[in-house]
Coordinates of C-alpha atoms in Angstrom, one line a residue:
M1 CA 52.4 -45.6 4.0
A2 CA 54.8 -48.4 4.2
S3 CA 56.9 -49.1 1.1
R4 CA 58.1 -52.6 0.3
V5 CA 61.5 -53.1 -1.4
W6 CA 62.2 -56.5 -2.8
V7 CA 65.9 -57.4 -3.1
S8 CA 66.9 -60.7 -4.7
F9 CA 70.4 -61.9 -5.0
L10 CA 72.3 -65.1 -5.7
A11 CA 74.3 -66.5 -2.9
A12 CA 77.0 -67.9 -5.2
K13 CA 78.0 -65.0 -7.5
P14 CA 76.9 -61.4 -8.0
L15 CA 74.4 -60.8 -10.8
N16 CA 76.7 -58.6 -12.8
Q17 CA 79.4 -61.3 -13.3
P18 CA 79.0 -63.7 -16.2
I19 CA 78.7 -67.4 -15.6
P20 CA 81.5 -69.4 -17.3
F21 CA 80.3 -71.8 -20.0
S22 CA 82.2 -74.5 -21.8
I23 CA 81.2 -77.5 -23.9
L24 CA 83.5 -79.8 -22.0
P25 CA 83.1 -80.0 -18.3
P26 CA 85.8 -78.2 -16.4
K27 CA 88.6 -80.5 -15.2
S28 CA 89.3 -78.6 -12.1
H29 CA 85.8 -79.2 -10.7
S30 CA 84.9 -82.6 -9.4
R31 CA 81.3 -83.9 -9.4
T32 CA 80.9 -83.0 -5.8
S33 CA 82.0 -79.4 -6.3
Y34 CA 79.9 -79.0 -9.4
N35 CA 76.8 -80.1 -7.5
S36 CA 77.7 -77.8 -4.7
Y37 CA 78.2 -75.0 -7.2
T38 CA 74.9 -75.5 -8.9
T39 CA 73.1 -75.8 -5.6
K40 CA 74.6 -72.6 -4.3
Q41 CA 73.9 -70.9 -7.6
S42 CA 70.2 -71.8 -7.5
R43 CA 69.8 -70.7 -3.9
A44 CA 68.1 -67.3 -3.5
S45 CA 66.9 -65.2 -0.7
V46 CA 64.2 -62.6 -0.5
I47 CA 64.5 -59.6 1.8
V48 CA 61.5 -57.5 2.7
V49 CA 62.2 -54.1 3.9
E50 CA 59.4 -52.0 5.3
K51 CA 59.6 -48.3 5.8
K52 CA 57.3 -46.6 8.2
T53 CA 56.6 -43.0 8.4
G54 CA 57.7 -41.8 11.8
D55 CA 60.2 -43.0 14.3
T56 CA 58.1 -45.7 16.0
P57 CA 56.0 -48.4 14.3
Q58 CA 52.3 -47.8 14.3
F59 CA 49.8 -50.5 14.8
S60 CA 46.1 -50.3 13.8
E61 CA 44.0 -51.9 16.5
K62 CA 40.4 -53.0 15.6
I63 CA 38.3 -51.7 18.4
T64 CA 35.0 -53.6 18.9
P65 CA 32.2 -51.6 20.4
K66 CA 31.3 -52.7 23.9
I67 CA 27.6 -53.1 24.8
S68 CA 26.8 -51.5 28.1
E69 CA 25.2 -53.4 30.9
E70 CA 22.1 -51.1 30.6
S71 CA 21.7 -52.0 26.9
K72 CA 22.0 -55.7 27.7
N73 CA 19.3 -55.5 30.3
R74 CA 17.1 -53.5 27.9
I75 CA 17.4 -56.2 25.3
I76 CA 16.6 -58.9 27.8
I77 CA 13.5 -57.1 29.0
Q78 CA 12.2 -56.6 25.5
R79 CA 12.6 -60.3 24.7
V80 CA 10.9 -61.3 27.9
A81 CA 8.1 -58.9 27.2
Q82 CA 7.6 -60.3 23.7
K83 CA 7.6 -63.8 25.0
L84 CA 5.0 -63.0 27.7
A85 CA 2.8 -61.2 25.1
R86 CA 3.0 -64.2 22.8
K87 CA 2.1 -66.6 25.7
R88 CA -0.9 -64.4 26.7
T89 CA -2.1 -64.5 23.1
E90 CA -1.8 -68.3 23.0
R91 CA -3.6 -68.8 26.3
Y92 CA -6.4 -66.5 25.1
T93 CA -6.8 -68.3 21.8
Y94 CA -6.9 -71.7 23.5
L95 CA -9.3 -70.3 26.2
V96 CA -11.7 -69.2 23.5
A97 CA -11.5 -72.6 21.8
A98 CA -12.1 -74.4 25.2
I99 CA -15.1 -72.2 26.1
M100 CA -16.7 -72.5 22.7
S101 CA -16.2 -76.3 22.6
S102 CA -17.4 -76.7 26.2
L103 CA -20.5 -74.7 25.7
G104 CA -21.3 -76.3 22.4
I105 CA -20.7 -79.8 23.7
T106 CA -22.6 -79.3 27.0
S107 CA -25.6 -77.6 25.4
G108 CA -25.7 -80.2 22.6
A109 CA -25.6 -83.1 25.1
I110 CA -28.3 -81.5 27.3
M111 CA -30.6 -81.0 24.3
A112 CA -29.9 -84.5 23.0
V113 CA -30.8 -86.1 26.4
Y114 CA -33.9 -84.0 26.7
Y115 CA -35.0 -84.7 23.1
R116 CA -34.4 -88.4 23.3
F117 CA -36.3 -89.1 26.5
S118 CA -39.1 -86.7 25.8
W119 CA -39.5 -88.4 22.4
Q120 CA -39.4 -91.8 24.1
M121 CA -42.2 -90.8 26.6
Q122 CA -44.6 -89.6 23.9
G123 CA -46.5 -92.8 24.1
G124 CA -47.2 -92.3 27.8
E125 CA -44.8 -95.0 29.0
F126 CA -41.8 -94.2 31.2
P127 CA -38.7 -96.1 29.8
I128 CA -37.2 -96.6 33.2
V129 CA -34.9 -99.5 32.1
E130 CA -33.6 -97.6 29.2
M131 CA -33.0 -94.5 31.2
F132 CA -31.1 -96.3 34.0
G133 CA -29.1 -98.2 31.3
T134 CA -28.2 -94.9 29.7
F135 CA -27.1 -93.4 33.0
F136 CA -25.0 -96.3 34.2
L137 CA -23.3 -96.8 30.9
A138 CA -22.5 -93.0 30.8
V139 CA -20.8 -93.4 34.2
G140 CA -19.1 -96.7 33.2
S141 CA -17.8 -95.3 29.9
S142 CA -16.3 -92.3 31.7
V143 CA -14.4 -94.5 34.1
G144 CA -13.5 -96.9 31.3
M145 CA -12.0 -94.0 29.2
E146 CA -9.4 -93.5 31.9
F147 CA -8.2 -97.0 31.5
W148 CA -8.3 -96.8 27.8
A149 CA -6.4 -93.5 27.8
R150 CA -3.7 -95.0 30.2
W151 CA -3.2 -98.0 27.9
A152 CA -3.2 -96.0 24.7
H153 CA -0.8 -93.5 26.2
G154 CA 1.8 -96.1 27.0
A155 CA 1.2 -98.6 24.2
L156 CA 0.5 -96.3 21.3
W157 CA 1.3 -92.7 21.9
H158 CA 4.8 -93.4 23.4
A159 CA 5.4 -96.1 20.8
S160 CA 4.1 -96.2 17.2
L161 CA 2.4 -92.8 17.5
W162 CA 5.3 -91.0 19.1
H163 CA 5.9 -88.9 16.0
M164 CA 2.6 -87.2 16.8
H165 CA 2.7 -87.3 20.6
K166 CA 6.2 -85.9 20.9
S167 CA 4.8 -82.5 20.1
H168 CA 3.3 -82.6 23.6
H169 CA 6.7 -83.3 25.2
R170 CA 8.4 -80.4 23.4
P171 CA 8.2 -76.7 23.9
R172 CA 5.0 -75.6 22.1
D173 CA 5.2 -72.9 19.4
G174 CA 1.7 -71.6 19.1
P175 CA -1.7 -72.2 20.8
F176 CA -2.1 -75.7 19.3
E177 CA 0.1 -78.8 18.8
L178 CA 0.0 -82.0 16.7
N179 CA -1.0 -84.0 19.8
D180 CA -4.4 -82.3 19.8
V181 CA -5.4 -84.5 17.0
F182 CA -6.0 -87.3 19.5
A183 CA -8.8 -85.3 21.1
I184 CA -10.5 -85.3 17.7
T185 CA -10.0 -89.0 17.2
N186 CA -11.7 -89.7 20.6
A187 CA -14.5 -87.4 19.7
L188 CA -15.5 -89.3 16.6
P189 CA -16.8 -92.5 18.3
A190 CA -18.6 -90.3 20.8
I191 CA -20.4 -88.4 18.0
A192 CA -21.3 -91.7 16.3
L193 CA -22.7 -93.3 19.4
L194 CA -24.7 -90.2 20.3
S195 CA -26.1 -90.0 16.8
Y196 CA -27.2 -93.6 16.7
G197 CA -28.8 -93.4 20.2
L198 CA -30.5 -90.2 19.5
F199 CA -32.3 -91.2 16.3
N200 CA -33.2 -94.7 17.4
E201 CA -35.3 -96.2 20.2
G202 CA -34.7 -99.3 22.3
I203 CA -32.3 -100.6 24.8
V204 CA -29.3 -100.9 22.5
P205 CA -29.6 -97.3 21.2
G206 CA -30.1 -96.1 24.8
L207 CA -26.8 -97.9 25.8
C208 CA -25.0 -96.4 22.9
F209 CA -26.3 -93.0 23.8
G210 CA -25.0 -93.4 27.3
A211 CA -21.6 -94.5 26.1
G212 CA -21.4 -91.4 23.9
L213 CA -22.3 -89.2 26.8
G214 CA -19.7 -90.9 29.0
I215 CA -16.9 -90.3 26.4
T216 CA -18.0 -86.7 26.0
M217 CA -17.9 -86.1 29.8
F218 CA -14.5 -87.6 30.1
G219 CA -13.2 -85.5 27.2
M220 CA -14.4 -82.3 28.8
A221 CA -12.9 -83.2 32.2
Y222 CA -9.7 -84.2 30.6
M223 CA -9.4 -80.9 28.7
F224 CA -9.9 -78.8 31.8
V225 CA -7.6 -80.8 34.1
H226 CA -4.9 -81.8 31.6
D227 CA -4.7 -78.8 29.3
G228 CA -5.9 -76.1 31.8
L229 CA -4.7 -77.2 35.2
V230 CA -1.6 -79.2 34.4
H231 CA -0.2 -77.4 31.3
R232 CA -1.9 -74.1 32.0
R233 CA -3.0 -73.5 28.4
F234 CA -5.9 -71.5 29.8
P235 CA -7.0 -70.5 33.4
V236 CA -9.2 -72.9 35.2
G237 CA -10.2 -70.8 38.3
P238 CA -11.2 -72.7 41.5
I239 CA -10.4 -76.1 39.9
A240 CA -6.8 -75.5 40.8
D241 CA -7.6 -75.4 44.5
V242 CA -9.3 -78.9 44.6
P243 CA -6.8 -81.1 46.7
Y244 CA -7.2 -84.3 44.6
L245 CA -6.9 -82.4 41.3
R246 CA -3.6 -81.0 42.7
K247 CA -2.3 -84.5 43.1
V248 CA -3.5 -85.4 39.6
A249 CA -1.6 -82.4 38.2
A250 CA 1.5 -83.2 40.1
A251 CA 1.4 -86.8 39.1
H252 CA 1.1 -85.9 35.4
Q253 CA 4.0 -83.5 35.8
L254 CA 6.1 -86.4 37.0
H255 CA 5.2 -88.2 33.8
H256 CA 6.7 -85.4 31.8
S257 CA 9.8 -85.5 33.9
E258 CA 10.3 -89.2 33.1
R259 CA 11.5 -89.8 36.6
F260 CA 9.7 -93.2 36.7
Q261 CA 10.2 -94.1 33.1
G262 CA 7.0 -92.4 32.0
V263 CA 4.8 -93.6 34.8
P264 CA 2.0 -92.6 35.4
Y265 CA 0.4 -92.9 31.9
G266 CA -3.1 -92.3 33.2
L267 CA -4.4 -88.9 34.3
F268 CA -7.2 -89.1 37.0
L269 CA -5.7 -92.3 38.5
G270 CA -2.1 -91.1 38.1
P271 CA -1.6 -90.8 41.9
K272 CA -2.6 -94.5 42.3
E273 CA -0.1 -95.5 39.7
L274 CA 2.7 -93.7 41.6
E275 CA 1.6 -95.2 44.9
D276 CA 1.9 -98.7 43.3
I277 CA 5.6 -98.1 42.4
G278 CA 6.6 -96.2 45.6
G279 CA 6.6 -92.7 44.2
M280 CA 4.5 -90.9 46.8
E281 CA 7.5 -89.0 48.3
E282 CA 8.3 -87.5 44.9
L283 CA 4.6 -86.7 44.3
E284 CA 4.4 -84.8 47.6
I285 CA 7.5 -82.8 46.6
E286 CA 6.0 -81.9 43.3
I287 CA 2.7 -80.9 44.9
Q288 CA 4.5 -78.4 47.2
R289 CA 6.6 -77.1 44.3
R290 CA 3.4 -76.4 42.3
I291 CA 1.8 -74.7 45.2
K292 CA 4.8 -72.4 45.7
Q293 CA 4.8 -71.6 42.0
S294 CA 1.1 -70.8 42.0
N295 CA 1.4 -68.5 45.0
S296 CA 4.4 -66.6 43.5
S297 CA 2.7 -66.0 40.2

């Protein structure tokens, strides 16, 4: 053990000699010498002497344990396995939700259509005008929903509703995200229109029924293409091999890259938006990248 010896001394006089004292100031000392005398007297030094056991000084070195390369690889493999397992659970959860909602909505729509027109034909008359109006409005509202979604995406979701939509542009933690609320808000008018058209007869209820069907069909197609094909929240099977849907998926991926300041904001007409601003070369590059990624996985 090292022992410390503290030695203090005065630089002016030894400690064992008395300091002369007088009432009158000494004549032989001038003011300058007196100040110098007191300054020297008050000056002290501290010497620290350390004794070490042994001839040479010993130093204790804190050795940090080194992690081997094999341990690092094992930790990385475990983290990757945990992440993949969590992703599989999320995909399975969303797949179950997608299948349940698709079967429920599809079967409900089919039953609603059958019930409405069988009920309308109970009097023996075939409501051909009403049926064609329902069909054409169903197709028209499906196409119109694409333009509505494109406008709402740019004017609302990326503006005043960004606090909700930004969850879709951030890494997702869990099977669902706050942006999924927009799917519910779009489903509410569809349910209202279908209900009104189902329980009432006439041209106007028939048109409302068709509009509700169109919104429902667009919502299902949007879920499979956007959530399944583009963002791979669940497997979509042969849908991924349809050439035009590949272009749709690549165009929406460019929207997330913000290479063209958010364009395209639409989904099914996204390639047309890129064509209008001269982004077809980037679209083709993104298509090839997604094909290579799909083949390697």
